[in-house]
Amino acid sequence: QVQLVESGGGLVQAGGSLRLSCVASGSIFSFSRMGWHRQAPGKQREPVAAFIRSGTTDYEDSVKGRFTISRDAAKNTVYLQMNSLKPEDTAVYYCFANQKDQTYWGQGTQVTVSS
């Protein structure tokens, strides 16, 4: 059973930065895809950024140029550096990982951006 534990959320003013961390219980290279989704109040969960097994990255259009996904394999950790935050980035951010036909989720971490 894969476990994912997020941290790093919080309250920040518009224009500020936060870095989220997601620690996996196993090697991050065992996942075909790993990254972040978010869910704002009253909205569906949406993808934000992810690593594909090949090492390439994928970003949702609204965060391109502002968010950066990175990883530290030695720590089994994936990060999401979020800069130039906007009020519309307010959401619960979830780490996810795909392994074979399973998708695993973290418990989520709240990010609130005030205007």
Phi, psi and omega in degrees: 000125180275135174241139179234129182235118180265157171203166174108357178289175179163193181254130181216152177281156177305137183092349181277186184227153172216154172235123177265147176235147176225114179259126179263154181280352178220187181297132179291343178281354177278354183259138178286334180206139180209137180176220189226141166240169173216156178222115177273158180304130178076006181238163177282155175294137182228150177290149179242302182201152181202154167265138170261155187310323181296345182102352176287162182241157182222132182233145171290144189304320187289347181251355180301134181086348180245323182253145177226127176263138178216173182211155175230101185296326181296332180257004183052041189232139172244140182243157171228106176273122183243115179245165178049048184295146181239156178305327180287355173276354179300125183182170165271127181259129183243133170277144177221159176211135176257130177220117186055239181257018181249146171241128180250147182232147169278181184277346179095150176223134186280131171241123179236124181247118181268149181269000000 
